[in-house]
PDB file of C-alpha atoms in Angstrom:
ATOM      1  CA  ASP T  67       0.467  17.384   0.392  1.00  0.00           C
ATOM      2  CA  GLN T  68       2.605  14.408  -0.551  1.00  0.00           C
ATOM      3  CA  GLN T  69       4.428  13.399   2.625  1.00  0.00           C
ATOM      4  CA  VAL T  70       6.238  10.493   0.962  1.00  0.00           C
ATOM      5  CA  LYS T  71       7.745  11.166  -2.454  1.00  0.00           C
ATOM      6  CA  GLN T  72       9.269   8.928  -5.071  1.00  0.00           C
ATOM      7  CA  ASN T  73      10.530  11.365  -7.683  1.00  0.00           C
ATOM      8  CA  SER T  74      11.434   8.775 -10.316  1.00  0.00           C
ATOM      9  CA  PRO T  75       8.298   7.310 -11.907  1.00  0.00           C
ATOM     10  CA  SER T  76      10.384   4.751 -13.784  1.00  0.00           C
ATOM     11  CA  LEU T  77      13.838   3.189 -13.829  1.00  0.00           C
ATOM     12  CA  SER T  78      15.504   0.761 -16.262  1.00  0.00           C
ATOM     13  CA  VAL T  79      18.480  -1.325 -15.195  1.00  0.00           C
ATOM     14  CA  GLN T  80      20.527  -3.999 -16.927  1.00  0.00           C
ATOM     15  CA  GLU T  81      20.213  -7.502 -15.503  1.00  0.00           C
ATOM     16  CA  GLY T  82      22.999  -8.211 -13.007  1.00  0.00           C
ATOM     17  CA  ARG T  83      23.601  -4.535 -12.189  1.00  0.00           C
ATOM     18  CA  ILE T  84      22.490  -2.633  -9.105  1.00  0.00           C
ATOM     19  CA  SER T  85      19.023  -1.042  -8.936  1.00  0.00           C
ATOM     20  CA  ILE T  86      18.671   1.951  -6.628  1.00  0.00           C
ATOM     21  CA  LEU T  87      15.207   3.264  -5.833  1.00  0.00           C
ATOM     22  CA  ASN T  88      14.867   6.468  -3.881  1.00  0.00           C
ATOM     23  CA  CYS T  89      12.273   7.870  -1.507  1.00  0.00           C
ATOM     24  CA  ASP T  90      12.026  11.173   0.374  1.00  0.00           C
ATOM     25  CA  TYR T  91       9.689  12.091   3.199  1.00  0.00           C
ATOM     26  CA  THR T  92       8.714  15.344   4.839  1.00  0.00           C
ATOM     27  CA  ASN T  93       7.038  14.298   8.087  1.00  0.00           C
ATOM     28  CA  SER T  94       9.644  14.186  10.858  1.00  0.00           C
ATOM     29  CA  MET T  95       7.279  12.042  12.957  1.00  0.00           C
ATOM     30  CA  PHE T  96       7.756   9.071  10.612  1.00  0.00           C
ATOM     31  CA  ASP T  97       9.902   6.445  12.311  1.00  0.00           C
ATOM     32  CA  TYR T  98       9.177   3.215  10.466  1.00  0.00           C
ATOM     33  CA  PHE T  99       9.655   2.712   6.748  1.00  0.00           C
ATOM     34  CA  LEU T 100       8.757  -0.098   4.393  1.00  0.00           C
ATOM     35  CA  TRP T 101       9.106  -1.064   0.751  1.00  0.00           C
ATOM     36  CA  TYR T 102       6.391  -2.929  -1.110  1.00  0.00           C
ATOM     37  CA  LYS T 103       6.581  -4.534  -4.524  1.00  0.00           C
ATOM     38  CA  LYS T 104       3.620  -4.773  -6.884  1.00  0.00           C
ATOM     39  CA  TYR T 105       3.172  -6.845 -10.013  1.00  0.00           C
ATOM     40  CA  PRO T 106       0.368  -5.985 -12.476  1.00  0.00           C
ATOM     41  CA  ALA T 107      -3.047  -7.348 -11.475  1.00  0.00           C
ATOM     42  CA  GLU T 108      -1.767  -8.337  -8.012  1.00  0.00           C
ATOM     43  CA  GLY T 109      -1.806  -6.653  -4.634  1.00  0.00           C
ATOM     44  CA  PRO T 110       1.408  -5.163  -3.213  1.00  0.00           C
ATOM     45  CA  THR T 111       3.613  -7.508  -1.190  1.00  0.00           C
ATOM     46  CA  PHE T 112       5.913  -6.540   1.642  1.00  0.00           C
ATOM     47  CA  LEU T 113       9.595  -6.528   0.751  1.00  0.00           C
ATOM     48  CA  ILE T 114      11.715  -5.028   3.523  1.00  0.00           C
ATOM     49  CA  SER T 115      11.436  -2.510   6.364  1.00  0.00           C
ATOM     50  CA  ILE T 116      13.630  -0.346   8.558  1.00  0.00           C
ATOM     51  CA  SER T 117      13.128   1.361  11.887  1.00  0.00           C
ATOM     52  CA  SER T 118      14.475   4.846  12.494  1.00  0.00           C
ATOM     53  CA  ILE T 119      16.873   3.500  15.112  1.00  0.00           C
ATOM     54  CA  LYS T 120      18.841   1.843  12.303  1.00  0.00           C
ATOM     55  CA  ASP T 121      20.440   3.220   9.160  1.00  0.00           C
ATOM     56  CA  LYS T 122      20.640  -0.020   7.206  1.00  0.00           C
ATOM     57  CA  ASN T 123      18.730  -3.259   6.917  1.00  0.00           C
ATOM     58  CA  GLU T 124      19.655  -6.111   4.638  1.00  0.00           C
ATOM     59  CA  ASP T 125      17.715  -9.131   3.398  1.00  0.00           C
ATOM     60  CA  GLY T 126      19.404 -11.174   0.719  1.00  0.00           C
ATOM     61  CA  ARG T 127      19.685  -9.100  -2.453  1.00  0.00           C
ATOM     62  CA  PHE T 128      17.717  -6.240  -0.922  1.00  0.00           C
ATOM     63  CA  THR T 129      19.158  -3.513   1.303  1.00  0.00           C
ATOM     64  CA  VAL T 130      17.374  -0.438   2.593  1.00  0.00           C
ATOM     65  CA  PHE T 131      19.350   2.608   3.732  1.00  0.00           C
ATOM     66  CA  LEU T 132      17.901   5.375   5.885  1.00  0.00           C
ATOM     67  CA  ASN T 133      19.344   8.886   6.195  1.00  0.00           C
ATOM     68  CA  LYS T 134      17.237  10.565   8.882  1.00  0.00           C
ATOM     69  CA  SER T 135      18.920  13.948   8.653  1.00  0.00           C
ATOM     70  CA  ALA T 136      18.152  14.113   4.930  1.00  0.00           C
ATOM     71  CA  LYS T 137      14.745  12.436   5.351  1.00  0.00           C
ATOM     72  CA  HIS T 138      15.740  10.043   2.610  1.00  0.00           C
ATOM     73  CA  LEU T 139      15.712   6.319   2.155  1.00  0.00           C
ATOM     74  CA  SER T 140      16.792   4.096  -0.668  1.00  0.00           C
ATOM     75  CA  LEU T 141      16.340   0.485  -1.718  1.00  0.00           C
ATOM     76  CA  HIS T 142      19.268  -1.304  -3.335  1.00  0.00           C
ATOM     77  CA  ILE T 143      18.780  -4.511  -5.297  1.00  0.00           C
ATOM     78  CA  VAL T 144      21.960  -6.402  -6.136  1.00  0.00           C
ATOM     79  CA  PRO T 145      22.170  -8.151  -8.510  1.00  0.00           C
ATOM     80  CA  SER T 146      19.017  -7.167 -10.365  1.00  0.00           C
ATOM     81  CA  GLN T 147      17.023  -9.989 -11.922  1.00  0.00           C
ATOM     82  CA  PRO T 148      14.211  -9.984 -14.520  1.00  0.00           C
ATOM     83  CA  GLY T 149      11.730 -11.051 -11.832  1.00  0.00           C
ATOM     84  CA  ASP T 150      12.441  -7.776 -10.032  1.00  0.00           C
ATOM     85  CA  SER T 151      10.559  -5.875 -12.738  1.00  0.00           C
ATOM     86  CA  ALA T 152       7.606  -4.390 -10.858  1.00  0.00           C
ATOM     87  CA  VAL T 153       6.337  -1.198  -9.273  1.00  0.00           C
ATOM     88  CA  TYR T 154       7.979  -0.409  -5.950  1.00  0.00           C
ATOM     89  CA  PHE T 155       6.220   1.650  -3.295  1.00  0.00           C
ATOM     90  CA  CYS T 156       7.901   3.306  -0.363  1.00  0.00           C
ATOM     91  CA  ALA T 157       5.729   3.665   2.776  1.00  0.00           C
ATOM     92  CA  ALA T 158       6.118   5.295   6.175  1.00  0.00           C
ATOM     93  CA  SER T 159       4.378   5.402   9.522  1.00  0.00           C
ATOM     94  CA  ALA T 160       4.644   7.266  12.798  1.00  0.00           C
ATOM     95  CA  THR T 161       4.455   4.877  15.736  1.00  0.00           C
ATOM     96  CA  VAL T 162       4.815   7.442  18.490  1.00  0.00           C
ATOM     97  CA  THR T 163       1.377   6.624  19.866  1.00  0.00           C
ATOM     98  CA  GLY T 164       2.306   3.014  20.370  1.00  0.00           C
ATOM     99  CA  GLY T 165       1.250   1.407  17.178  1.00  0.00           C
ATOM    100  CA  ASN T 166      -1.778   1.022  14.976  1.00  0.00           C
ATOM    101  CA  GLU T 167      -0.742   3.975  12.875  1.00  0.00           C
ATOM    102  CA  LYS T 168      -1.647   4.026   9.235  1.00  0.00           C
ATOM    103  CA  LEU T 169       0.905   3.791   6.452  1.00  0.00           C
ATOM    104  CA  THR T 170       1.488   6.665   4.037  1.00  0.00           C
ATOM    105  CA  PHE T 171       2.615   5.496   0.613  1.00  0.00           C
ATOM    106  CA  GLY T 172       4.673   7.145  -2.092  1.00  0.00           C
ATOM    107  CA  THR T 173       3.629   7.328  -5.728  1.00  0.00           C
ATOM    108  CA  GLY T 174       5.698   4.338  -6.825  1.00  0.00           C
ATOM    109  CA  THR T 175       8.627   3.675  -9.156  1.00  0.00           C
ATOM    110  CA  ARG T 176       8.290   1.259 -12.046  1.00  0.00           C
ATOM    111  CA  LEU T 177      11.480  -0.795 -12.268  1.00  0.00           C
ATOM    112  CA  THR T 178      12.276  -2.592 -15.514  1.00  0.00           C
ATOM    113  CA  ILE T 179      15.164  -5.043 -15.618  1.00  0.00           C
ATOM    114  CA  ILE T 180      16.596  -5.412 -19.103  1.00  0.00           C
ATOM    115  CA  PRO T 181      17.878  -8.944 -19.865  1.00  0.00           C
TER     116      PRO T 181
ATOM    117  CA  ASP I 174      -0.826 -19.277   3.934  1.00  0.00           C
ATOM    118  CA  VAL I 175      -2.239 -15.832   4.665  1.00  0.00           C
ATOM    119  CA  LYS I 176      -5.112 -14.685   2.538  1.00  0.00           C
ATOM    120  CA  VAL I 177      -6.968 -11.449   1.876  1.00  0.00           C
ATOM    121  CA  THR I 178      -9.790 -12.020  -0.573  1.00  0.00           C
ATOM    122  CA  GLN I 179     -11.610  -9.295  -2.455  1.00  0.00           C
ATOM    123  CA  SER I 180     -14.951 -10.371  -3.822  1.00  0.00           C
ATOM    124  CA  SER I 181     -14.726  -8.892  -7.308  1.00  0.00           C
ATOM    125  CA  ARG I 182     -11.643  -8.441  -9.471  1.00  0.00           C
ATOM    126  CA  TYR I 183     -13.393  -6.322 -12.107  1.00  0.00           C
ATOM    127  CA  LEU I 184     -16.603  -4.296 -11.891  1.00  0.00           C
ATOM    128  CA  VAL I 185     -18.332  -1.921 -14.278  1.00  0.00           C
ATOM    129  CA  LYS I 186     -21.000   0.342 -12.797  1.00  0.00           C
ATOM    130  CA  ARG I 187     -23.017   3.329 -13.916  1.00  0.00           C
ATOM    131  CA  THR I 188     -22.917   6.797 -12.405  1.00  0.00           C
ATOM    132  CA  GLY I 189     -25.213   7.013  -9.405  1.00  0.00           C
ATOM    133  CA  GLU I 190     -25.248   3.298  -8.630  1.00  0.00           C
ATOM    134  CA  LYS I 191     -24.509   2.027  -5.144  1.00  0.00           C
ATOM    135  CA  VAL I 192     -21.386  -0.137  -5.124  1.00  0.00           C
ATOM    136  CA  PHE I 193     -20.233  -2.652  -2.521  1.00  0.00           C
ATOM    137  CA  LEU I 194     -16.665  -3.913  -2.408  1.00  0.00           C
ATOM    138  CA  GLU I 195     -16.165  -6.815  -0.030  1.00  0.00           C
ATOM    139  CA  CYS I 196     -12.968  -7.929   1.639  1.00  0.00           C
ATOM    140  CA  VAL I 197     -12.371 -10.971   3.830  1.00  0.00           C
ATOM    141  CA  GLN I 198      -9.181 -11.972   5.658  1.00  0.00           C
ATOM    142  CA  ASP I 199      -8.446 -15.330   7.277  1.00  0.00           C
ATOM    143  CA  MET I 200      -5.554 -14.261   9.503  1.00  0.00           C
ATOM    144  CA  ASP I 201      -7.518 -13.033  12.543  1.00  0.00           C
ATOM    145  CA  HIS I 202      -6.025  -9.559  12.042  1.00  0.00           C
ATOM    146  CA  GLU I 203      -7.449  -6.680  14.043  1.00  0.00           C
ATOM    147  CA  ASN I 204      -6.602  -3.988  11.504  1.00  0.00           C
ATOM    148  CA  MET I 205      -8.138  -3.653   8.070  1.00  0.00           C
ATOM    149  CA  PHE I 206      -7.681  -0.945   5.435  1.00  0.00           C
ATOM    150  CA  TRP I 207      -9.077   0.234   2.124  1.00  0.00           C
ATOM    151  CA  TYR I 208      -6.743   2.011  -0.327  1.00  0.00           C
ATOM    152  CA  ARG I 209      -7.185   3.173  -3.874  1.00  0.00           C
ATOM    153  CA  GLN I 210      -4.356   3.157  -6.396  1.00  0.00           C
ATOM    154  CA  ASP I 211      -4.224   5.674  -9.234  1.00  0.00           C
ATOM    155  CA  PRO I 212      -1.416   6.350 -11.728  1.00  0.00           C
ATOM    156  CA  GLY I 213       0.930   9.036 -10.460  1.00  0.00           C
ATOM    157  CA  LEU I 214      -0.798   9.181  -7.073  1.00  0.00           C
ATOM    158  CA  GLY I 215       0.308   5.924  -5.493  1.00  0.00           C
ATOM    159  CA  LEU I 216      -1.805   4.285  -2.810  1.00  0.00           C
ATOM    160  CA  ARG I 217      -4.120   6.569  -0.874  1.00  0.00           C
ATOM    161  CA  LEU I 218      -5.932   5.512   2.285  1.00  0.00           C
ATOM    162  CA  ILE I 219      -9.717   5.772   2.194  1.00  0.00           C
ATOM    163  CA  TYR I 220     -10.813   4.222   5.511  1.00  0.00           C
ATOM    164  CA  PHE I 221      -9.410   1.883   8.109  1.00  0.00           C
ATOM    165  CA  SER I 222     -10.638  -0.093  11.074  1.00  0.00           C
ATOM    166  CA  TYR I 223      -8.880  -1.325  14.212  1.00  0.00           C
ATOM    167  CA  ASP I 224     -11.738  -3.400  15.557  1.00  0.00           C
ATOM    168  CA  VAL I 225     -15.219  -4.653  14.847  1.00  0.00           C
ATOM    169  CA  LYS I 226     -17.753  -1.852  14.431  1.00  0.00           C
ATOM    170  CA  MET I 227     -14.955   0.684  14.531  1.00  0.00           C
ATOM    171  CA  LYS I 228     -13.867   2.871  11.608  1.00  0.00           C
ATOM    172  CA  GLU I 229     -11.566   5.798  11.032  1.00  0.00           C
ATOM    173  CA  LYS I 230     -11.328   8.150   8.060  1.00  0.00           C
ATOM    174  CA  GLY I 231      -8.197   7.999   5.989  1.00  0.00           C
ATOM    175  CA  ASP I 232      -6.859  10.674   3.671  1.00  0.00           C
ATOM    176  CA  ILE I 233      -9.625  10.588   1.040  1.00  0.00           C
ATOM    177  CA  PRO I 234     -12.902   9.398   2.668  1.00  0.00           C
ATOM    178  CA  GLU I 235     -15.256  11.656   0.706  1.00  0.00           C
ATOM    179  CA  GLY I 236     -17.805   9.693  -1.280  1.00  0.00           C
ATOM    180  CA  TYR I 237     -17.111   6.448   0.591  1.00  0.00           C
ATOM    181  CA  SER I 238     -18.328   4.650   3.682  1.00  0.00           C
ATOM    182  CA  VAL I 239     -17.342   1.371   5.306  1.00  0.00           C
ATOM    183  CA  SER I 240     -18.785  -1.398   7.404  1.00  0.00           C
ATOM    184  CA  ARG I 241     -17.084  -3.853   9.739  1.00  0.00           C
ATOM    185  CA  GLU I 242     -19.687  -6.087  11.372  1.00  0.00           C
ATOM    186  CA  LYS I 243     -17.312  -9.037  11.791  1.00  0.00           C
ATOM    187  CA  LYS I 244     -13.591  -9.124  12.469  1.00  0.00           C
ATOM    188  CA  GLU I 245     -12.741 -10.875   9.214  1.00  0.00           C
ATOM    189  CA  ARG I 246     -14.847  -8.726   6.888  1.00  0.00           C
ATOM    190  CA  PHE I 247     -14.424  -5.092   5.863  1.00  0.00           C
ATOM    191  CA  SER I 248     -16.706  -3.603   3.218  1.00  0.00           C
ATOM    192  CA  LEU I 249     -16.253  -0.430   1.209  1.00  0.00           C
ATOM    193  CA  ILE I 250     -19.418   1.291   0.022  1.00  0.00           C
ATOM    194  CA  LEU I 251     -19.792   3.890  -2.689  1.00  0.00           C
ATOM    195  CA  GLU I 252     -23.224   5.381  -1.989  1.00  0.00           C
ATOM    196  CA  SER I 253     -23.531   7.009  -5.418  1.00  0.00           C
ATOM    197  CA  ALA I 254     -20.709   6.098  -7.777  1.00  0.00           C
ATOM    198  CA  SER I 255     -19.101   8.838  -9.835  1.00  0.00           C
ATOM    199  CA  THR I 256     -16.657   8.665 -12.725  1.00  0.00           C
ATOM    200  CA  ASN I 257     -13.810  10.014 -10.571  1.00  0.00           C
ATOM    201  CA  GLN I 258     -14.133   6.899  -8.438  1.00  0.00           C
ATOM    202  CA  THR I 259     -12.901   4.762 -11.320  1.00  0.00           C
ATOM    203  CA  SER I 260      -9.811   3.193  -9.791  1.00  0.00           C
ATOM    204  CA  MET I 261      -8.078   0.104  -8.444  1.00  0.00           C
ATOM    205  CA  TYR I 262      -9.263  -0.577  -4.892  1.00  0.00           C
ATOM    206  CA  LEU I 263      -6.994  -2.512  -2.555  1.00  0.00           C
ATOM    207  CA  CYS I 264      -7.969  -4.046   0.756  1.00  0.00           C
ATOM    208  CA  ALA I 265      -5.320  -4.891   3.345  1.00  0.00           C
ATOM    209  CA  SER I 266      -5.067  -6.285   6.845  1.00  0.00           C
ATOM    210  CA  SER I 267      -2.415  -6.348   9.544  1.00  0.00           C
ATOM    211  CA  LEU I 268      -1.766  -7.397  13.141  1.00  0.00           C
ATOM    212  CA  VAL I 269       0.290  -4.295  13.920  1.00  0.00           C
ATOM    213  CA  THR I 270       1.263  -1.308  11.832  1.00  0.00           C
ATOM    214  CA  GLY I 271       3.407  -2.101   8.848  1.00  0.00           C
ATOM    215  CA  GLU I 272       3.581  -5.348   6.964  1.00  0.00           C
ATOM    216  CA  LEU I 273       0.152  -5.020   5.483  1.00  0.00           C
ATOM    217  CA  PHE I 274      -1.163  -8.034   3.629  1.00  0.00           C
ATOM    218  CA  PHE I 275      -3.021  -6.952   0.519  1.00  0.00           C
ATOM    219  CA  GLY I 276      -5.715  -8.548  -1.555  1.00  0.00           C
ATOM    220  CA  GLU I 277      -5.397  -8.772  -5.324  1.00  0.00           C
ATOM    221  CA  GLY I 278      -7.425  -5.634  -5.889  1.00  0.00           C
ATOM    222  CA  SER I 279     -10.761  -4.721  -7.426  1.00  0.00           C
ATOM    223  CA  ARG I 280     -10.690  -2.647 -10.585  1.00  0.00           C
ATOM    224  CA  LEU I 281     -13.808  -0.494 -10.693  1.00  0.00           C
ATOM    225  CA  THR I 282     -14.918   1.379 -13.792  1.00  0.00           C
ATOM    226  CA  VAL I 283     -17.751   3.897 -13.424  1.00  0.00           C
ATOM    227  CA  LEU I 284     -19.386   4.905 -16.697  1.00  0.00           C
TER     228      LEU I 284
END
């Protein structure tokens, strides 16, 4: 049972345009969400996160939006740059027990930025 | 600079062999995790540990075991490797949930 879903395995975007990566979740106990970026032959690196008490978090070119009622979050990258080409993983956790909860990851979306 | 080091980047083993994957972190993190990454399946949690000598099963623990004798070291053990354990294995550590720091991964091929 895939509790975190990224329905687009791949996405191609022109350099300078907006990239929008989507993620859906089914577990209503999830209250903390993260995006990780992974280059080939490297481990994933943390990109941005959002708590369920917020609906938007911004960090430079990266913005994450959370729609709790739809159990949906999205990552916006503006403007997209060639270095953004990577696999992006959405992840979620339920912190109701006070922390130390494991992350559940989605299947990933491969983003390709076309120069 | 934070560092999670996995002992082997690439390994080739035969079916039935015992395999050890080692992971060391230098950040004094309490939590350590082992994931495997497979195409179309994302990252799946095998085992995790919140303290020395402590371990918890993740989502896919079958065929694996772990050892955490020291805070900085978390080992993944495949008692008898099988071809369906061919995968990329990723170790991670964290202070609190979220913001995992990952190693570079160990690509294991079982023939």
